[in-house]
Short mmCIF file of C-alpha atoms and ligand atoms in Angstrom, two decimals:
data_model
loop_
_atom_site.label_atom_id
_atom_site.label_comp_id
_atom_site.label_asym_id
_atom_site.label_seq_id
_atom_site.Cartn_x
_atom_site.Cartn_y
_atom_site.Cartn_z
CA MET K 1178 25.41 -7.86 -14.03
CA ASN K 1179 26.30 -9.47 -10.70
CA GLU K 1180 28.37 -6.76 -9.13
CA ILE K 1181 26.96 -4.51 -6.43
CA GLN K 1182 26.06 -1.09 -7.83
CA ASP K 1183 26.74 2.06 -5.88
CA VAL K 1184 23.47 3.62 -6.96
CA ILE K 1185 20.39 2.14 -8.58
CA ILE K 1186 17.91 4.70 -9.91
CA ILE K 1187 14.34 3.68 -10.66
CA GLY K 1188 12.50 6.03 -13.02
CA SER K 1189 13.29 8.08 -16.09
CA GLY K 1190 11.56 11.42 -15.74
CA PRO K 1191 13.33 14.70 -14.95
CA ALA K 1192 13.99 13.53 -11.36
CA GLY K 1193 15.56 10.19 -12.30
CA PHE K 1194 17.72 11.54 -15.11
CA THR K 1195 18.92 14.51 -13.06
CA ALA K 1196 19.84 12.15 -10.22
CA ALA K 1197 21.73 10.09 -12.84
CA VAL K 1198 23.66 13.09 -14.19
CA TYR K 1199 24.81 14.03 -10.69
CA ALA K 1200 25.57 10.47 -9.59
CA ALA K 1201 27.42 9.72 -12.83
CA ARG K 1202 29.51 12.87 -12.55
CA ALA K 1203 30.43 11.74 -9.04
CA ASN K 1204 31.83 8.55 -10.66
CA LEU K 1205 29.14 6.37 -9.12
CA LYS K 1206 28.21 4.72 -12.46
CA PRO K 1207 24.49 4.69 -11.70
CA LEU K 1208 22.30 1.95 -13.08
CA LEU K 1209 19.00 3.47 -14.15
CA PHE K 1210 15.83 1.51 -14.87
CA GLU K 1211 13.88 3.51 -17.40
CA GLY K 1212 10.74 1.45 -17.10
CA LEU K 1213 8.22 0.58 -19.75
CA ALA K 1214 5.06 0.78 -17.73
CA LYS K 1215 3.40 3.90 -19.13
CA GLY K 1216 2.26 2.92 -22.59
CA GLY K 1217 5.50 1.08 -23.27
CA GLN K 1218 7.39 4.34 -23.12
CA PRO K 1219 9.95 5.60 -20.63
CA GLY K 1220 10.42 9.30 -19.92
CA GLY K 1221 7.63 10.13 -17.51
CA GLN K 1222 4.78 12.59 -17.84
CA LEU K 1223 6.65 14.94 -20.19
CA MET K 1224 6.32 12.27 -22.87
CA LEU K 1225 2.59 12.98 -22.81
CA THR K 1226 2.82 16.69 -23.32
CA THR K 1227 3.56 18.75 -26.39
CA GLU K 1228 5.40 22.01 -25.90
CA VAL K 1229 7.13 22.85 -22.62
CA GLU K 1230 7.61 26.59 -22.17
CA ASN K 1231 8.40 26.82 -18.48
CA TYR K 1232 11.60 24.78 -18.31
CA PRO K 1233 14.40 27.30 -17.79
CA GLY K 1234 17.06 27.40 -20.50
CA PHE K 1235 14.70 26.99 -23.44
CA PRO K 1236 13.50 30.50 -24.27
CA LYS K 1237 11.70 29.28 -27.37
CA GLY K 1238 10.14 26.30 -25.60
CA ILE K 1239 10.84 22.65 -26.32
CA MET K 1240 8.68 19.62 -27.01
CA GLY K 1241 8.27 17.35 -23.96
CA PRO K 1242 9.67 14.21 -25.61
CA GLU K 1243 12.62 16.17 -27.01
CA LEU K 1244 13.43 17.54 -23.57
CA MET K 1245 13.38 14.01 -22.16
CA ASP K 1246 15.70 12.85 -24.93
CA LEU K 1247 18.17 15.57 -23.94
CA PHE K 1248 17.94 14.57 -20.28
CA ARG K 1249 18.62 10.98 -21.28
CA LYS K 1250 21.63 11.84 -23.46
CA GLN K 1251 23.12 13.97 -20.71
CA ALA K 1252 22.77 11.11 -18.22
CA GLU K 1253 24.36 8.69 -20.72
CA ARG K 1254 27.23 11.03 -21.53
CA PHE K 1255 28.65 10.66 -18.03
CA GLY K 1256 28.36 6.88 -17.91
CA THR K 1257 24.88 6.10 -16.63
CA ILE K 1258 23.92 2.52 -17.49
CA LEU K 1259 20.38 2.60 -18.87
CA LEU K 1260 18.08 -0.40 -18.84
CA GLN K 1261 14.72 -0.09 -20.60
CA GLN K 1262 13.04 -2.47 -18.20
CA ASP K 1263 10.41 -2.31 -15.51
CA VAL K 1264 11.38 -3.07 -11.96
CA THR K 1265 9.01 -5.75 -10.70
CA SER K 1266 9.95 -5.94 -7.03
CA VAL K 1267 12.36 -4.51 -4.48
CA ASP K 1268 13.75 -5.72 -1.19
CA PHE K 1269 14.99 -2.97 1.09
CA SER K 1270 15.02 -5.14 4.22
CA LYS K 1271 18.81 -5.51 4.18
CA ARG K 1272 21.84 -4.13 2.42
CA PRO K 1273 22.82 -4.37 -0.33
CA PHE K 1274 19.30 -3.58 -1.49
CA ARG K 1275 17.77 -5.92 -4.09
CA VAL K 1276 15.93 -4.81 -7.18
CA THR K 1277 14.34 -7.37 -9.50
CA SER K 1278 13.70 -6.72 -13.16
CA ASP K 1279 13.11 -9.11 -16.07
CA GLY K 1280 13.52 -12.00 -13.65
CA LYS K 1281 17.04 -10.88 -12.70
CA GLU K 1282 18.20 -9.55 -9.36
CA TYR K 1283 20.33 -6.41 -9.12
CA SER K 1284 22.09 -5.25 -5.94
CA GLY K 1285 22.70 -1.68 -4.90
CA LYS K 1286 24.37 0.02 -1.96
CA SER K 1287 21.86 2.82 -2.39
CA VAL K 1288 18.63 3.28 -4.33
CA ILE K 1289 17.03 6.44 -5.67
CA ILE K 1290 13.30 6.19 -6.36
CA ALA K 1291 12.03 8.52 -9.06
CA THR K 1292 8.98 6.68 -10.36
CA GLY K 1293 6.77 9.76 -10.56
CA ALA K 1294 3.04 10.03 -10.39
CA SER K 1295 0.36 9.59 -12.97
CA ALA K 1296 -2.49 12.00 -13.47
CA ASN K 1297 -5.86 10.33 -13.13
CA TRP K 1298 -7.94 10.34 -16.29
CA LEU K 1299 -11.60 9.73 -16.92
CA GLY K 1300 -10.85 6.62 -18.93
CA ILE K 1301 -12.67 7.59 -22.13
CA PRO K 1302 -10.94 6.79 -25.44
CA SER K 1303 -11.14 10.32 -26.89
CA GLU K 1304 -9.19 11.88 -24.00
CA LYS K 1305 -6.22 9.65 -24.82
CA ALA K 1306 -6.33 10.53 -28.51
CA LEU K 1307 -6.41 14.26 -27.73
CA GLN K 1308 -3.73 14.38 -25.02
CA GLY K 1309 -1.39 17.17 -26.03
CA TYR K 1310 -3.98 18.42 -28.55
CA GLY K 1311 -6.26 20.33 -26.21
CA VAL K 1312 -6.63 17.75 -23.46
CA SER K 1313 -4.22 18.21 -20.58
CA ALA K 1314 -3.77 17.33 -16.93
CA CYS K 1315 -1.57 20.34 -16.16
CA ALA K 1316 -2.92 23.88 -16.34
CA THR K 1317 0.42 25.37 -15.27
CA CYS K 1318 2.05 23.66 -18.25
CA ASP K 1319 -0.56 24.19 -20.93
CA GLY K 1320 -2.82 27.07 -19.85
CA PHE K 1321 -0.84 29.58 -21.86
CA PHE K 1322 -1.91 27.91 -25.11
CA PHE K 1323 -5.55 28.85 -24.45
CA LYS K 1324 -5.33 32.62 -24.64
CA GLY K 1325 -8.78 34.02 -25.42
CA LYS K 1326 -10.27 30.51 -25.69
CA GLU K 1327 -12.92 28.61 -23.76
CA VAL K 1328 -11.85 25.70 -21.59
CA MET K 1329 -13.32 23.17 -19.22
CA VAL K 1330 -11.82 21.80 -16.02
CA VAL K 1331 -12.99 18.46 -14.62
CA GLY K 1332 -12.92 17.87 -10.85
CA GLY K 1333 -14.04 19.44 -7.61
CA GLY K 1334 -10.93 19.37 -5.40
CA ASP K 1335 -8.30 22.00 -4.66
CA SER K 1336 -6.46 21.23 -7.89
CA ALA K 1337 -9.55 21.70 -10.04
CA VAL K 1338 -10.45 24.99 -8.42
CA GLU K 1339 -6.86 26.21 -8.43
CA GLU K 1340 -6.44 25.27 -12.08
CA ALA K 1341 -9.76 26.86 -13.06
CA THR K 1342 -8.74 30.09 -11.33
CA PHE K 1343 -5.28 29.98 -12.92
CA LEU K 1344 -6.76 29.39 -16.37
CA THR K 1345 -8.85 32.58 -16.18
CA LYS K 1346 -5.57 34.44 -16.74
CA PHE K 1347 -5.61 33.17 -20.30
CA ALA K 1348 -8.99 31.77 -21.22
CA SER K 1349 -12.02 33.92 -21.99
CA LYS K 1350 -14.20 31.49 -20.09
CA VAL K 1351 -13.60 28.52 -17.79
CA THR K 1352 -16.29 25.96 -17.03
CA LEU K 1353 -15.74 23.64 -14.12
CA VAL K 1354 -17.45 20.28 -14.52
CA HIS K 1355 -17.97 18.36 -11.29
CA ARG K 1356 -19.63 15.01 -10.72
CA ARG K 1357 -21.40 16.17 -7.55
CA ASP K 1358 -23.21 19.37 -6.57
CA ALA K 1359 -20.66 20.48 -3.98
CA LEU K 1360 -16.95 21.14 -4.26
CA ARG K 1361 -14.42 19.27 -2.18
CA ALA K 1362 -11.94 22.17 -2.40
CA SER K 1363 -11.10 24.31 0.63
CA LYS K 1364 -13.54 27.15 1.36
CA ILE K 1365 -11.12 29.94 0.53
CA MET K 1366 -10.38 28.46 -2.89
CA GLN K 1367 -14.07 27.86 -3.54
CA ASP K 1368 -14.82 31.50 -2.73
CA ARG K 1369 -12.13 32.64 -5.10
CA ALA K 1370 -13.60 30.56 -7.91
CA THR K 1371 -17.27 31.31 -7.31
CA SER K 1372 -16.60 35.05 -7.22
CA ASN K 1373 -14.61 34.94 -10.45
CA PRO K 1374 -16.88 36.16 -13.27
CA LYS K 1375 -14.98 34.09 -15.85
CA ILE K 1376 -15.76 30.77 -14.11
CA ASP K 1377 -19.05 28.96 -14.34
CA PHE K 1378 -20.03 25.52 -13.09
CA ILE K 1379 -21.74 22.43 -14.42
CA TRP K 1380 -22.81 20.28 -11.48
CA ASP K 1381 -23.63 16.58 -11.16
CA SER K 1382 -22.08 15.89 -14.52
CA THR K 1383 -19.29 14.07 -16.20
CA ILE K 1384 -17.75 14.18 -19.66
CA THR K 1385 -18.47 11.04 -21.64
CA GLU K 1386 -16.79 12.05 -24.90
CA ILE K 1387 -14.40 14.70 -26.17
CA LYS K 1388 -14.63 15.68 -29.83
CA ASP K 1389 -12.95 15.64 -32.26
CA PRO K 1390 -10.00 13.21 -32.48
CA SER K 1391 -10.27 13.15 -36.30
CA GLN K 1392 -9.42 16.87 -36.41
CA LYS K 1393 -6.68 16.45 -33.77
CA LYS K 1394 -8.22 19.23 -31.71
CA VAL K 1395 -10.88 19.76 -29.09
CA THR K 1396 -14.11 21.17 -30.45
CA SER K 1397 -16.77 20.10 -27.94
CA VAL K 1398 -17.62 17.67 -25.17
CA VAL K 1399 -20.57 15.40 -24.53
CA LEU K 1400 -21.80 15.81 -20.96
CA LYS K 1401 -23.93 13.45 -18.95
CA ASN K 1402 -25.95 14.63 -15.99
CA LEU K 1403 -25.45 11.90 -13.40
CA LYS K 1404 -28.72 12.68 -11.60
CA THR K 1405 -31.06 12.82 -14.58
CA GLY K 1406 -29.08 10.78 -17.10
CA ALA K 1407 -29.59 13.55 -19.70
CA THR K 1408 -26.80 14.12 -22.20
CA SER K 1409 -25.87 17.35 -23.95
CA GLU K 1410 -23.06 18.66 -26.15
CA ARG K 1411 -21.12 21.80 -25.33
CA LYS K 1412 -18.53 23.67 -27.37
CA THR K 1413 -15.07 24.08 -25.87
CA ASP K 1414 -11.47 24.52 -27.00
CA GLY K 1415 -9.75 22.57 -24.28
CA VAL K 1416 -10.30 20.17 -21.38
CA PHE K 1417 -8.16 20.06 -18.25
CA MET K 1418 -8.42 17.01 -16.02
CA ALA K 1419 -7.93 17.72 -12.32
CA ILE K 1420 -9.27 14.56 -10.77
CA GLY K 1421 -6.19 13.77 -8.73
CA HIS K 1422 -2.86 12.02 -9.25
CA THR K 1423 -1.71 8.58 -8.23
CA PRO K 1424 1.91 8.23 -7.11
CA ASN K 1425 3.68 5.29 -8.72
CA SER K 1426 4.64 3.78 -5.41
CA GLU K 1427 2.90 0.39 -5.49
CA LEU K 1428 6.30 -1.38 -5.65
CA PHE K 1429 7.44 0.18 -2.39
CA LYS K 1430 4.46 -0.64 -0.17
CA ASN K 1431 5.65 -2.47 2.96
CA GLN K 1432 9.25 -1.49 2.15
CA ILE K 1433 9.32 2.20 3.03
CA GLU K 1434 6.93 4.63 4.65
CA LEU K 1435 4.19 6.01 2.42
CA ASP K 1436 1.55 8.57 3.40
CA ALA K 1437 -2.19 7.85 3.31
CA LYS K 1438 -2.35 8.69 -0.40
CA GLY K 1439 0.67 6.56 -1.31
CA TYR K 1440 3.24 9.35 -1.64
CA ILE K 1441 6.69 8.40 -0.31
CA CYS K 1442 7.47 10.19 2.96
CA VAL K 1443 10.81 11.98 2.87
CA THR K 1444 12.74 13.96 5.44
CA GLU K 1445 15.87 16.12 5.24
CA GLY K 1446 15.68 16.47 1.48
CA SER K 1447 15.25 13.04 -0.02
CA LYS K 1448 15.69 10.52 2.79
CA THR K 1449 13.03 7.82 3.02
CA SER K 1450 12.34 5.72 6.13
CA VAL K 1451 15.11 3.30 5.03
CA PRO K 1452 18.65 4.72 5.27
CA GLY K 1453 20.26 4.48 1.85
CA VAL K 1454 16.98 4.67 -0.05
CA PHE K 1455 16.14 8.11 -1.40
CA ALA K 1456 13.11 9.47 -3.24
CA CYS K 1457 12.70 12.43 -5.54
CA GLY K 1458 10.22 13.91 -8.00
CA ASP K 1459 6.47 13.49 -8.09
CA VAL K 1460 6.39 10.16 -6.23
CA GLN K 1461 7.13 12.20 -3.08
CA ASP K 1462 5.69 15.57 -4.08
CA PHE K 1463 1.98 16.21 -4.51
CA LYS K 1464 2.35 19.94 -4.16
CA TYR K 1465 4.55 21.35 -6.92
CA ARG K 1466 4.64 18.58 -9.55
CA GLN K 1467 6.75 20.51 -12.03
CA ALA K 1468 9.58 19.22 -14.24
CA ILE K 1469 11.96 21.76 -12.76
CA THR K 1470 11.10 20.89 -9.15
CA ALA K 1471 11.40 17.19 -9.96
CA ALA K 1472 14.82 17.81 -11.54
CA GLY K 1473 15.91 19.82 -8.50
CA SER K 1474 14.86 17.06 -6.13
CA GLY K 1475 16.68 14.50 -8.33
CA CYS K 1476 19.87 16.48 -7.80
CA MET K 1477 19.21 16.48 -4.05
CA ALA K 1478 18.70 12.71 -4.01
CA ALA K 1479 21.99 12.08 -5.86
CA LEU K 1480 23.91 14.33 -3.46
CA ASP K 1481 22.24 12.63 -0.50
CA ALA K 1482 23.13 9.18 -1.91
CA GLU K 1483 26.72 10.26 -2.51
CA ARG K 1484 27.03 11.46 1.10
CA PHE K 1485 25.42 8.28 2.38
CA LEU K 1486 27.93 6.15 0.44
CA GLU K 1487 30.86 8.21 1.66
CA ALA K 1488 29.68 7.90 5.26
CA SER K 1489 28.99 4.18 5.05
CA HIS K 1490 32.44 3.52 3.55
CA GLY K 1491 33.87 5.26 6.61
P1 LIG R 2285 -8.61 15.41 -4.79
O1 LIG R 2285 -8.70 16.29 -3.59
O2 LIG R 2285 -8.54 13.95 -4.61
O3 LIG R 2285 -9.88 15.79 -5.70
C1 LIG R 2285 -10.18 15.07 -6.86
C2 LIG R 2285 -11.50 15.59 -7.42
O4 LIG R 2285 -11.74 14.91 -8.62
C3 LIG R 2285 -12.68 15.35 -6.48
O5 LIG R 2285 -13.54 16.48 -6.48
C4 LIG R 2285 -13.36 14.13 -7.10
O6 LIG R 2285 -14.75 14.13 -6.96
C5 LIG R 2285 -13.02 14.28 -8.56
N1 LIG R 2285 -12.92 12.99 -9.24
C6 LIG R 2285 -12.13 11.93 -8.89
N2 LIG R 2285 -12.29 10.93 -9.77
C7 LIG R 2285 -13.18 11.37 -10.69
C8 LIG R 2285 -13.74 10.79 -11.86
N3 LIG R 2285 -13.41 9.55 -12.26
N4 LIG R 2285 -14.62 11.52 -12.57
C9 LIG R 2285 -14.94 12.78 -12.20
N5 LIG R 2285 -14.45 13.38 -11.11
C10 LIG R 2285 -13.57 12.69 -10.36
O7 LIG R 2285 -7.34 15.77 -5.71
P2 LIG R 2285 -6.59 17.17 -5.94
O8 LIG R 2285 -7.57 18.26 -6.12
O9 LIG R 2285 -5.59 16.92 -7.01
O10 LIG R 2285 -5.83 17.42 -4.59
C11 LIG R 2285 -4.89 16.45 -4.10
C12 LIG R 2285 -4.30 16.96 -2.78
O11 LIG R 2285 -3.48 18.10 -3.01
C13 LIG R 2285 -5.39 17.39 -1.80
O12 LIG R 2285 -4.97 17.05 -0.51
C14 LIG R 2285 -5.43 18.88 -1.97
O13 LIG R 2285 -5.90 19.56 -0.82
C15 LIG R 2285 -3.96 19.21 -2.26
N6 LIG R 2285 -3.86 20.45 -3.07
C16 LIG R 2285 -3.69 21.62 -2.40
C17 LIG R 2285 -3.62 22.80 -3.10
C18 LIG R 2285 -3.42 24.09 -2.36
O14 LIG R 2285 -3.55 24.09 -1.15
N7 LIG R 2285 -3.10 25.17 -3.04
C19 LIG R 2285 -3.71 22.81 -4.49
C20 LIG R 2285 -3.88 21.59 -5.16
C21 LIG R 2285 -3.96 20.42 -4.41
P3 LIG R 2285 -15.45 13.95 -5.53
O15 LIG R 2285 -15.32 15.28 -4.85
O16 LIG R 2285 -16.85 13.60 -5.88
O17 LIG R 2285 -14.72 12.87 -4.84
#
């Protein structure tokens, strides 16, 4: 593939595929790198969830991987060229932009970055085995499944406190487990959580094991007090990780402007610091992080790319 593409899209979550649908329907024949990085599987964070109930248009809900399959088919239907390959480097220093994958160089007049973000995890084997079965990194997505149940939230930042507070709408009890004895979250959010009778706290502790992968559900956790070293087991029905996200922006360091946490800086919708390079979805959004907002920003990026191409062709 030596020709110069109009649009190269990097990433295959809701943002990337939505950008592809719009770009393809504008006859731009986008080339989309689906990537293999996350567990050898394209499709973004929705591939790691079970049922999605908050994506409009699916009143009965839909499984995350099935939703991604539909996104993919819709992008393909209008002529998107899909490559199940990781991009290994980019060069945005001159146009056409260069994107390298599988040792081959691809050229594009414009690039849309939709590489997403990854939730941070504790790194214990049982959390992986139980993802989608009671272990989640998104309370907005999965809180509803814990009506009348007891859950734990791990973390001490704004997300952890916000998610713990949100979960009290459904759960009978929420226990926030934090590795220190003071929260990092803003004062107002702390006050909201500490005054909520459904929330209690376990300080100076971390979860070392989540049981029980053999039953494919969460039954309890093993806690370790980091000050005393003591371990204990506590019953729970679900565990929500809220220990931050990492934007998948490593590839773009020194190419476009990133903020202190690595999120891509965008202005006027989806414009990055390099004209012709656009970003959408969670790689530029630490605030909303929803499939629907990612899809919306993917649409914006495609429209911005289309306008950029029109303008640069005179
Ligand atoms: P964060 O502020 O980075 O907090 C992460 C929390 O997880 C910290 O309390 C940290 O502990 C803990 N942690 C990190 N790694 C851990 C590990 N391996 N084991 C156990 N605990 C671990 O992340 P965030 O809460 O997702 O917030 C990200 C950004 O979004 C922040 O700027 C935040 O203000 C913003 N945000 C704002 C709102 C809002 O305004 N409504 C809501 C959500 C997020 P330590 O405290 O010990 O470091």
